[in-house]
CSV table of C-alpha atoms in Angstrom, one decimal:
chain,number,residue,atom,x,y,z
A,1,MET,CA,134.8,19.7,180.9
A,2,THR,CA,134.8,20.7,177.2
A,3,ASP,CA,134.2,24.1,175.9
A,4,THR,CA,130.8,23.3,174.7
A,5,ASN,CA,129.8,22.5,178.2
A,6,LEU,CA,131.0,25.7,179.8
A,7,SER,CA,128.4,27.9,181.5
A,8,ILE,CA,128.0,31.5,180.4
A,9,PHE,CA,129.8,32.6,183.6
A,10,GLU,CA,132.8,30.3,182.7
A,11,THR,CA,132.8,31.4,179.0
A,12,LEU,CA,132.9,35.1,180.0
A,13,ALA,CA,135.6,34.5,182.6
A,14,ALA,CA,137.7,32.8,180.0
A,15,GLN,CA,137.1,35.6,177.6
A,16,VAL,CA,138.3,38.1,180.2
A,17,THR,CA,141.6,36.1,180.5
A,18,GLN,CA,142.0,35.9,176.8
A,19,GLU,CA,141.4,39.5,176.0
A,20,ALA,CA,143.4,40.8,178.9
A,21,GLN,CA,146.4,38.7,177.7
A,22,LEU,CA,146.1,40.1,174.3
A,23,LEU,CA,146.0,43.7,175.5
A,24,THR,CA,148.9,43.0,178.0
A,25,SER,CA,151.0,41.5,175.2
A,26,TYR,CA,150.5,44.5,173.0
A,27,LEU,CA,151.4,47.0,175.7
A,28,ASN,CA,154.5,45.0,176.6
A,29,GLU,CA,155.7,44.7,173.0
A,30,ASN,CA,155.2,48.4,172.3
A,31,GLY,CA,156.8,49.7,175.5
A,32,TYR,CA,153.7,50.9,177.3
A,33,TYR,CA,152.9,51.0,181.0
A,34,GLN,CA,150.4,48.3,182.1
A,35,PRO,CA,147.0,49.5,183.4
A,36,ASP,CA,147.4,50.4,187.1
A,37,PHE,CA,145.4,52.4,189.7
A,38,LYS,CA,148.7,53.8,191.1
A,39,GLN,CA,149.8,57.2,190.0
A,40,GLY,CA,153.0,57.7,188.1
A,41,GLY,CA,152.9,55.1,185.4
A,42,PHE,CA,149.8,54.3,183.4
A,43,THR,CA,147.8,57.4,182.5
A,44,GLU,CA,145.5,56.6,179.5
A,45,PHE,CA,145.4,54.3,176.5
A,46,ASP,CA,147.1,55.9,173.5
A,47,GLU,CA,145.5,55.3,170.2
A,48,LEU,CA,145.3,51.6,169.7
A,49,PRO,CA,145.3,49.6,166.5
A,50,PRO,CA,141.6,48.8,165.6
A,51,GLU,CA,142.0,45.1,166.5
A,52,ILE,CA,143.5,45.9,169.9
A,53,GLU,CA,140.8,48.5,170.6
A,54,ALA,CA,138.1,46.1,169.7
A,55,SER,CA,139.7,43.5,172.1
A,56,ARG,CA,139.8,46.1,174.8
A,57,LYS,CA,136.1,46.9,174.4
A,58,ARG,CA,135.3,43.1,174.5
A,59,LEU,CA,137.4,42.9,177.6
A,60,GLN,CA,135.4,45.7,179.3
A,61,ALA,CA,132.0,44.0,178.3
A,62,ALA,CA,133.0,40.6,179.5
A,63,ALA,CA,134.6,41.8,182.7
A,64,LYS,CA,131.4,43.9,183.6
A,65,ALA,CA,129.2,40.9,182.7
A,66,VAL,CA,131.3,38.6,185.0
A,67,GLN,CA,131.1,41.1,187.8
A,68,ASN,CA,127.3,41.4,187.4
A,69,LEU,CA,126.8,37.6,187.3
A,70,ALA,CA,129.0,37.2,190.4
A,71,ALA,CA,126.9,39.7,192.3
A,72,GLY,CA,123.6,37.9,191.5
A,73,PRO,CA,120.3,39.6,190.7
A,74,GLU,CA,119.5,41.0,194.1
A,75,GLN,CA,122.9,42.5,194.8
A,76,TYR,CA,123.1,43.8,191.3
A,77,MET,CA,119.8,45.7,191.6
A,78,ARG,CA,120.9,47.1,195.0
A,79,ASN,CA,124.2,48.3,193.5
A,80,LEU,CA,122.3,49.9,190.6
A,81,ALA,CA,120.0,51.7,192.9
A,82,ARG,CA,122.7,53.0,195.2
A,83,SER,CA,125.0,54.2,192.5
A,84,TYR,CA,123.7,57.8,192.9
A,85,HIS,CA,126.4,58.4,195.5
A,86,ASP,CA,129.0,57.8,192.9
A,87,SER,CA,127.8,61.0,191.2
A,88,THR,CA,126.9,63.1,194.3
A,89,THR,CA,130.3,62.5,195.9
A,90,LEU,CA,132.1,63.3,192.7
A,91,ARG,CA,130.1,66.5,192.5
A,92,TRP,CA,131.1,67.4,196.0
A,93,LEU,CA,134.7,66.8,195.3
A,94,ILE,CA,134.7,68.9,192.1
A,95,HIS,CA,132.6,71.7,193.6
A,96,PHE,CA,135.0,72.2,196.5
A,97,LYS,CA,138.1,71.7,194.4
A,98,ILE,CA,139.4,68.8,196.4
A,99,PHE,CA,141.2,67.2,193.4
A,100,GLU,CA,143.4,70.3,192.8
A,101,ALA,CA,144.3,70.7,196.5
A,102,ILE,CA,146.0,67.2,196.7
A,103,PRO,CA,149.6,67.3,195.6
A,104,LEU,CA,150.3,65.6,192.3
A,105,GLY,CA,153.8,64.4,192.8
A,106,ARG,CA,154.5,60.7,192.9
A,107,GLY,CA,154.7,59.6,196.6
A,108,GLU,CA,153.2,63.0,197.8
A,109,SER,CA,150.2,63.2,200.1
A,110,ILE,CA,148.3,65.5,202.3
A,111,THR,CA,146.7,65.1,205.7
A,112,TYR,CA,142.9,65.3,206.0
A,113,SER,CA,143.2,68.3,208.4
A,114,GLU,CA,145.4,70.2,205.9
A,115,LEU,CA,143.1,69.3,203.0
A,116,ALA,CA,140.0,70.4,204.9
A,117,ARG,CA,141.8,73.8,205.8
A,118,LYS,CA,142.9,74.4,202.2
A,119,CYS,CA,139.4,73.7,200.7
A,120,ASP,CA,137.5,75.3,203.6
A,121,VAL,CA,135.3,72.3,204.2
A,122,ASN,CA,134.3,70.3,207.3
A,123,GLU,CA,137.0,67.7,208.0
A,124,ASP,CA,134.6,65.0,209.2
A,125,ILE,CA,132.4,65.3,206.0
A,126,LEU,CA,135.6,65.4,203.9
A,127,ARG,CA,136.8,62.2,205.4
A,128,ARG,CA,133.6,60.4,204.8
A,129,ILE,CA,133.3,61.5,201.2
A,130,VAL,CA,136.8,60.7,200.3
A,131,LYS,CA,136.6,57.3,201.9
A,132,TYR,CA,133.6,56.6,199.7
A,133,ALA,CA,135.5,57.9,196.7
A,134,ILE,CA,138.4,55.5,197.5
A,135,THR,CA,136.0,52.6,196.9
A,136,ASN,CA,135.9,53.9,193.3
A,137,HIS,CA,139.6,54.1,193.0
A,138,ILE,CA,139.5,57.9,193.4
A,139,PHE,CA,142.3,58.7,195.8
A,140,HIS,CA,144.0,56.3,198.3
A,141,GLU,CA,145.3,56.6,201.8
A,142,PRO,CA,149.1,55.9,201.9
A,143,GLU,CA,148.9,56.4,205.7
A,144,SER,CA,145.8,56.3,208.0
A,145,ASP,CA,145.4,60.1,208.1
A,146,GLU,CA,146.7,61.0,204.6
A,147,VAL,CA,145.2,61.3,201.2
A,148,ALA,CA,147.0,60.9,197.9
A,149,HIS,CA,146.1,60.7,194.1
A,150,THR,CA,145.6,57.6,192.1
A,151,ALA,CA,146.0,57.6,188.4
A,152,TYR,CA,142.2,57.9,188.2
A,153,SER,CA,141.9,61.0,190.4
A,154,ALA,CA,145.0,62.7,189.0
A,155,ILE,CA,143.5,62.8,185.6
A,156,LEU,CA,140.9,65.4,186.8
A,157,VAL,CA,143.8,67.7,187.7
A,158,THR,CA,145.9,67.2,184.6
A,159,ASP,CA,143.2,67.1,181.9
A,160,ALA,CA,141.2,70.4,182.0
A,161,GLU,CA,138.8,69.3,179.2
A,162,LEU,CA,137.9,66.2,181.0
A,163,ARG,CA,137.4,68.0,184.3
A,164,ALA,CA,135.1,70.5,182.5
A,165,GLU,CA,133.1,67.6,181.0
A,166,ILE,CA,132.8,65.7,184.3
A,167,GLY,CA,132.0,69.0,186.1
A,168,PHE,CA,129.1,69.6,183.6
A,169,GLU,CA,127.8,66.1,184.1
A,170,VAL,CA,127.6,66.3,187.9
A,171,GLU,CA,126.8,70.0,188.3
A,172,GLU,CA,124.3,70.5,185.5
A,173,GLY,CA,123.4,67.1,184.1
A,174,LEU,CA,122.8,65.3,187.4
A,175,PRO,CA,120.1,67.7,188.9
A,176,VAL,CA,118.4,67.7,185.5
A,177,ALA,CA,118.3,63.9,185.2
A,178,THR,CA,116.8,63.6,188.7
A,179,ASN,CA,113.7,65.5,187.5
A,180,LEU,CA,112.8,63.2,184.6
A,181,VAL,CA,109.8,61.8,186.4
A,182,GLU,CA,108.5,65.2,187.4
A,183,ALA,CA,108.7,66.5,183.8
A,184,HIS,CA,106.9,63.4,182.5
A,185,GLU,CA,104.2,63.8,185.2
A,186,LYS,CA,103.7,67.5,184.4
A,187,TRP,CA,103.8,67.5,180.6
A,188,SER,CA,104.0,63.8,179.5
A,189,MET,CA,106.7,65.3,177.2
A,190,LYS,CA,104.7,64.4,174.1
A,191,ASP,CA,104.4,67.8,172.3
A,192,GLY,CA,108.2,68.0,171.8
A,193,ARG,CA,108.5,71.6,172.9
A,194,GLY,CA,112.1,72.3,173.9
A,195,ASN,CA,111.1,74.1,177.1
A,196,ARG,CA,109.0,71.3,178.5
A,197,ALA,CA,111.7,68.9,179.7
A,198,ALA,CA,113.5,68.0,182.9
A,199,PHE,CA,115.8,70.9,182.5
A,200,GLN,CA,113.0,73.4,183.1
A,201,ILE,CA,111.8,71.6,186.2
A,202,ALA,CA,115.4,71.5,187.6
A,203,ASN,CA,116.1,75.1,186.9
A,204,GLY,CA,112.6,76.6,187.6
A,205,THR,CA,112.4,78.2,184.2
A,206,ASP,CA,110.3,78.3,181.0
A,207,LEU,CA,113.3,79.1,178.9
A,208,GLU,CA,114.9,76.7,176.5
A,209,VAL,CA,118.5,75.6,177.3
A,210,GLY,CA,120.3,78.1,175.1
A,211,GLU,CA,118.1,81.0,176.2
A,212,PHE,CA,118.5,80.1,179.9
A,213,TYR,CA,122.3,80.1,179.7
A,214,ALA,CA,122.3,83.4,177.7
A,215,GLN,CA,120.8,85.3,180.6
A,216,ASP,CA,122.9,87.9,182.5
A,217,GLY,CA,124.5,86.4,185.6
A,218,MET,CA,124.9,83.0,183.9
A,219,GLU,CA,128.5,83.7,182.7
A,220,GLU,CA,130.2,80.9,184.7
A,221,ARG,CA,127.5,78.3,184.0
A,222,ARG,CA,127.4,79.3,180.3
A,223,GLU,CA,131.2,78.8,180.0
A,224,GLY,CA,130.9,75.4,181.5
A,225,PHE,CA,128.0,74.5,179.2
A,226,SER,CA,129.9,75.7,176.1
A,227,ALA,CA,133.2,74.1,177.0
A,228,ALA,CA,131.9,70.7,178.1
A,229,ARG,CA,128.6,69.8,176.5
A,230,PRO,CA,128.7,66.1,176.4
A,231,ASP,CA,126.9,66.0,173.0
A,232,GLU,CA,129.8,67.9,171.5
A,233,GLY,CA,132.2,65.0,171.5
A,234,PHE,CA,132.4,65.1,167.7
A,235,GLU,CA,135.9,64.6,166.3
A,236,GLU,CA,136.7,67.5,163.9
A,237,GLU,CA,139.1,65.4,161.9
A,238,PHE,CA,136.4,62.8,161.1
A,239,LEU,CA,134.2,65.5,159.5
A,240,MET,CA,137.2,66.9,157.6
A,241,LYS,CA,137.9,63.5,156.0
A,242,ALA,CA,134.4,62.2,155.6
A,243,TYR,CA,133.4,64.2,152.5
A,244,PRO,CA,135.1,65.6,149.4
A,245,TRP,CA,134.8,69.2,150.5
A,246,ASP,CA,137.2,70.4,147.8
A,247,LYS,CA,134.6,69.6,145.2
A,248,VAL,CA,132.0,71.9,146.8
A,249,LYS,CA,131.8,75.7,146.5
A,250,ARG,CA,128.9,76.9,148.6
A,251,ILE,CA,127.6,75.4,151.9
A,252,VAL,CA,124.8,76.4,154.2
A,253,ASP,CA,125.5,75.3,157.8
A,254,VAL,CA,122.0,75.1,159.2
A,255,GLY,CA,121.9,75.5,163.0
A,256,GLY,CA,125.7,76.2,162.8
A,257,SER,CA,125.8,78.0,166.1
A,258,LYS,CA,128.7,80.5,166.3
A,259,GLY,CA,130.4,79.0,163.2
A,260,GLU,CA,132.8,76.6,164.7
A,261,THR,CA,132.4,74.0,162.0
A,262,ALA,CA,132.3,76.6,159.3
A,263,VAL,CA,135.5,78.1,160.5
A,264,ALA,CA,137.3,74.7,160.7
A,265,LEU,CA,136.1,73.9,157.1
A,266,ALA,CA,137.1,77.3,155.7
A,267,LYS,CA,140.6,77.0,157.1
A,268,ARG,CA,141.1,73.5,155.7
A,269,PHE,CA,139.4,74.1,152.3
A,270,PRO,CA,140.0,77.7,151.0
A,271,GLY,CA,137.7,77.3,148.1
A,272,LEU,CA,134.6,77.0,150.3
A,273,ARG,CA,132.0,79.8,150.9
A,274,ILE,CA,130.0,78.9,154.0
A,275,MET,CA,126.8,80.6,155.3
A,276,VAL,CA,126.0,79.9,158.9
A,277,VAL,CA,122.3,80.0,159.8
A,278,ASP,CA,121.2,80.3,163.4
A,279,SER,CA,119.3,82.6,165.7
A,280,GLU,CA,120.2,86.3,165.7
A,281,ALA,CA,121.6,86.0,169.3
A,282,VAL,CA,123.9,83.1,168.5
A,283,ILE,CA,125.3,84.4,165.2
A,284,ASP,CA,126.0,87.8,166.7
A,285,VAL,CA,128.6,86.1,168.9
A,286,GLY,CA,130.0,84.3,165.8
A,287,LYS,CA,130.3,87.5,163.9
A,288,GLU,CA,132.3,89.1,166.7
A,289,SER,CA,134.8,86.3,167.0
A,290,LEU,CA,135.3,85.6,163.2
A,291,LEU,CA,138.9,86.0,162.1
A,292,GLU,CA,139.4,88.9,159.6
A,293,GLU,CA,141.0,86.6,157.0
A,294,LEU,CA,137.8,84.4,157.0
A,295,GLU,CA,135.2,87.3,156.6
A,296,ARG,CA,135.0,86.6,152.8
A,297,LYS,CA,134.6,82.9,153.3
A,298,VAL,CA,132.3,82.6,156.3
A,299,TYR,CA,129.2,84.8,156.7
A,300,PHE,CA,126.1,84.6,159.0
A,301,VAL,CA,122.4,84.9,158.4
A,302,GLY,CA,119.9,85.1,161.3
A,303,CYS,CA,117.0,82.7,161.0
A,304,ASP,CA,114.7,80.7,163.2
A,305,ILE,CA,115.3,77.2,161.7
A,306,PHE,CA,112.2,75.9,163.3
A,307,ARG,CA,109.8,78.3,161.5
A,308,GLU,CA,106.9,76.7,159.8
A,309,ASP,CA,105.6,79.7,157.8
A,310,GLY,CA,107.6,79.0,154.7
A,311,SER,CA,109.3,82.4,154.8
A,312,LEU,CA,112.9,81.3,154.7
A,313,PRO,CA,115.5,84.0,153.9
A,314,THR,CA,116.3,84.1,150.2
A,315,GLU,CA,120.0,83.9,150.9
A,316,ILE,CA,119.6,80.3,152.1
A,317,PHE,CA,118.5,79.1,148.7
A,318,GLY,CA,120.8,77.9,145.9
A,319,ALA,CA,123.6,76.1,147.7
A,320,GLN,CA,125.2,72.8,146.7
A,321,LEU,CA,125.3,71.5,150.1
A,322,TYR,CA,123.3,71.9,153.3
A,323,LEU,CA,124.9,70.8,156.6
A,324,LEU,CA,123.0,69.8,159.7
A,325,ARG,CA,125.8,68.9,162.3
A,326,ASN,CA,124.6,67.7,165.6
A,327,VAL,CA,121.3,69.5,165.4
A,328,LEU,CA,118.5,66.9,164.9
A,329,GLY,CA,119.6,64.8,167.7
A,330,LYS,CA,118.7,67.7,170.0
A,331,CYS,CA,115.2,68.0,168.5
A,332,SER,CA,111.9,66.3,169.2
A,333,GLU,CA,110.3,64.5,166.3
A,334,GLU,CA,108.0,67.5,165.6
A,335,ARG,CA,110.8,70.1,165.6
A,336,ALA,CA,113.1,67.8,163.5
A,337,ARG,CA,110.3,67.4,161.1
A,338,ILE,CA,110.0,71.2,160.7
A,339,VAL,CA,113.7,71.6,160.0
A,340,LEU,CA,113.7,68.8,157.4
A,341,SER,CA,110.6,70.2,155.8
A,342,ASN,CA,112.5,73.4,155.3
A,343,ILE,CA,115.5,71.4,154.0
A,344,ALA,CA,113.2,69.7,151.5
A,345,GLU,CA,112.0,73.0,150.2
A,346,VAL,CA,115.6,74.4,149.5
A,347,LEU,CA,116.8,71.1,148.1
A,348,GLN,CA,113.8,70.9,145.7
A,349,ASP,CA,114.5,74.5,144.6
A,350,ALA,CA,118.2,73.8,144.1
A,351,GLY,CA,117.5,71.0,141.8
A,352,ASP,CA,119.7,68.0,140.8
A,353,GLY,CA,122.9,67.5,142.6
A,354,ALA,CA,121.9,69.5,145.8
A,355,LYS,CA,122.4,67.5,149.0
A,356,CYS,CA,122.0,67.7,152.7
A,357,LEU,CA,124.6,66.1,155.1
A,358,ILE,CA,123.3,65.1,158.5
A,359,VAL,CA,126.0,64.6,161.0
A,360,ASP,CA,124.5,62.8,163.9
A,361,ARG,CA,124.3,59.4,165.7
A,362,VAL,CA,122.6,56.5,164.0
A,363,LEU,CA,121.8,54.0,166.7
A,364,PRO,CA,122.1,50.3,166.0
A,365,SER,CA,119.1,48.2,165.1
A,366,PRO,CA,118.8,44.5,164.1
A,367,SER,CA,117.6,45.2,160.5
A,368,SER,CA,119.7,48.3,159.7
A,369,GLY,CA,122.6,46.5,158.1
A,370,LEU,CA,124.9,48.9,159.9
A,371,LYS,CA,127.7,48.1,162.3
A,372,THR,CA,126.8,46.7,165.7
A,373,TRP,CA,128.0,48.5,168.7
A,374,ASN,CA,129.8,47.0,171.7
A,375,SER,CA,128.0,47.4,175.1
A,376,GLU,CA,130.1,50.4,176.2
A,377,ASP,CA,129.5,52.4,173.1
A,378,ALA,CA,125.8,51.4,173.1
A,379,LYS,CA,125.4,52.6,176.7
A,380,ALA,CA,127.2,55.9,175.9
A,381,ALA,CA,124.8,56.4,173.0
A,382,ARG,CA,121.8,55.6,175.2
A,383,HIS,CA,123.2,58.1,177.7
A,384,MET,CA,123.2,60.8,175.1
A,385,ASP,CA,119.6,59.8,174.0
A,386,LEU,CA,118.4,60.3,177.6
A,387,HIS,CA,120.5,63.5,178.0
A,388,ALA,CA,118.8,65.0,174.9
A,389,LEU,CA,115.3,64.0,176.2
A,390,GLU,CA,116.0,65.6,179.6
A,391,MET,CA,117.6,68.8,178.3
A,392,CYS,CA,115.3,69.6,175.4
A,393,ASN,CA,113.0,66.8,174.5
A,394,GLY,CA,115.5,65.6,171.9
A,395,VAL,CA,115.9,62.1,170.6
A,396,GLU,CA,118.6,59.9,169.0
A,397,ARG,CA,117.5,57.7,166.2
A,398,ASN,CA,118.3,54.4,164.4
A,399,LYS,CA,118.2,54.0,160.7
A,400,GLU,CA,114.6,53.1,160.4
A,401,GLU,CA,113.6,56.1,162.6
A,402,TRP,CA,115.7,58.5,160.5
A,403,GLU,CA,113.9,57.2,157.3
A,404,ALA,CA,110.5,57.5,159.0
A,405,LEU,CA,111.4,61.1,160.1
A,406,MET,CA,112.4,62.0,156.4
A,407,SER,CA,109.1,60.7,155.1
A,408,ALA,CA,107.1,62.6,157.7
A,409,ALA,CA,108.9,65.8,156.8
A,410,ASP,CA,108.5,65.3,153.0
A,411,GLU,CA,108.0,62.2,150.9
A,412,GLY,CA,110.7,63.4,148.5
A,413,LEU,CA,113.5,63.2,151.0
A,414,ARG,CA,115.7,60.1,150.7
A,415,ILE,CA,118.7,58.9,152.5
A,416,ALA,CA,121.2,58.2,149.7
A,417,SER,CA,124.0,56.8,151.9
A,418,ILE,CA,125.2,56.5,155.5
A,419,THR,CA,128.9,56.8,156.2
A,420,GLU,CA,130.2,55.2,159.4
A,421,THR,CA,133.7,55.0,160.9
A,422,ASP,CA,135.2,53.3,163.9
A,423,GLU,CA,136.9,56.6,164.9
A,424,SER,CA,133.6,58.4,165.7
A,425,ALA,CA,130.3,57.7,167.4
A,426,TYR,CA,128.7,59.9,164.7
A,427,SER,CA,127.6,59.0,161.1
A,428,ILE,CA,127.0,61.1,158.1
A,429,LEU,CA,123.7,60.7,156.4
A,430,GLU,CA,123.6,62.0,152.8
A,431,VAL,CA,120.1,63.1,152.0
A,432,ILE,CA,118.7,64.1,148.5
A,433,TYR,CA,115.4,65.2,147.2
A,434,ALA,CA,113.8,62.8,144.8
A,435,ASP,CA,110.5,64.0,143.3
A,436,ASP,CA,108.8,60.8,142.1
A,437,ASP,CA,106.2,62.9,140.2
A,438,VAL,CA,108.9,64.3,137.8
């Protein structure tokens, strides 16, 4: 049988072999451990050369496609529908701190009875949940009555940041996502209000996300939200390198929260003066935590960035650069339009040379001319799109949708350029104001 006569199943299977050999050869030649479920060797892929990383992504996509084709349509749909137990058991294991109670040493294990005693849980329930988790390569049984870590379960003990992120997903994100139907039935989710989403149904509140977590008694949940928001996976180094900051003097960071981005920029580029604009409650926290040596470089102005009355604080006007980092992806079309309408006002007032940098995702589309995404990255982006919808009626956008949003906010707004990189899921949209009547 020639290659041209191969079925899609055979073609994908051959691709799995080819890409796996490429990855294996690279790891062997550079002295790395081979991927393994066992603890003690392989832990995680270090930073790979671009061509090897691309091959690894192709391997993932092809292997998943082979698995799905081998399952067939009926079994595939059953597996998809039943996958909720993957998340619920993970939530149970994290909630009762099962991961931390199992010894980490290579070759070490613990009996079910001792593990149940340490975690103060029902032993029978523990056994059943752990045995399900084992089917996902989380833990293994070296003996019939013992539990030990795999490389995949151990990572949730050794990597605190990952544990916080996963904990947020299953403790906060999961209950919210299960109320998407109820939110749509109640509100249709058309008006774009940030307090009419699945989050409000799940938590029995009329407050928006930030207001909800700011309440007294929410300290632990607020810490988890702040430490592990999945939409905050933006690489700081990408932002530092993506623009000639040393050529800018004054920046306004719109929706800049507690000033994390402003502080990072001010430390790296001492010539910058950065104003952080956000709600009074948020900037008060930023003021308190600001380092003394940065007080002349970073300052805060309280403002509702969603105001429509045209009464923006005078301090905001006159900057060279306005920054919207990871703001508009959390907004509905209507709220994003309001923000950009205000941006148009300050850009028009500032005159030639003033710009707005939007740091956000630009989803792929057939006609955009931008890079195409592999299936894993595309699914991650679609996850974030739904997460934004469920939490606050937000939306991720492709190039054409960004352009339409600009026009809806103000006909003078133009996307001058879009900067992409393989190192980040985010792009930088450079926006200018071009008054055609002038």
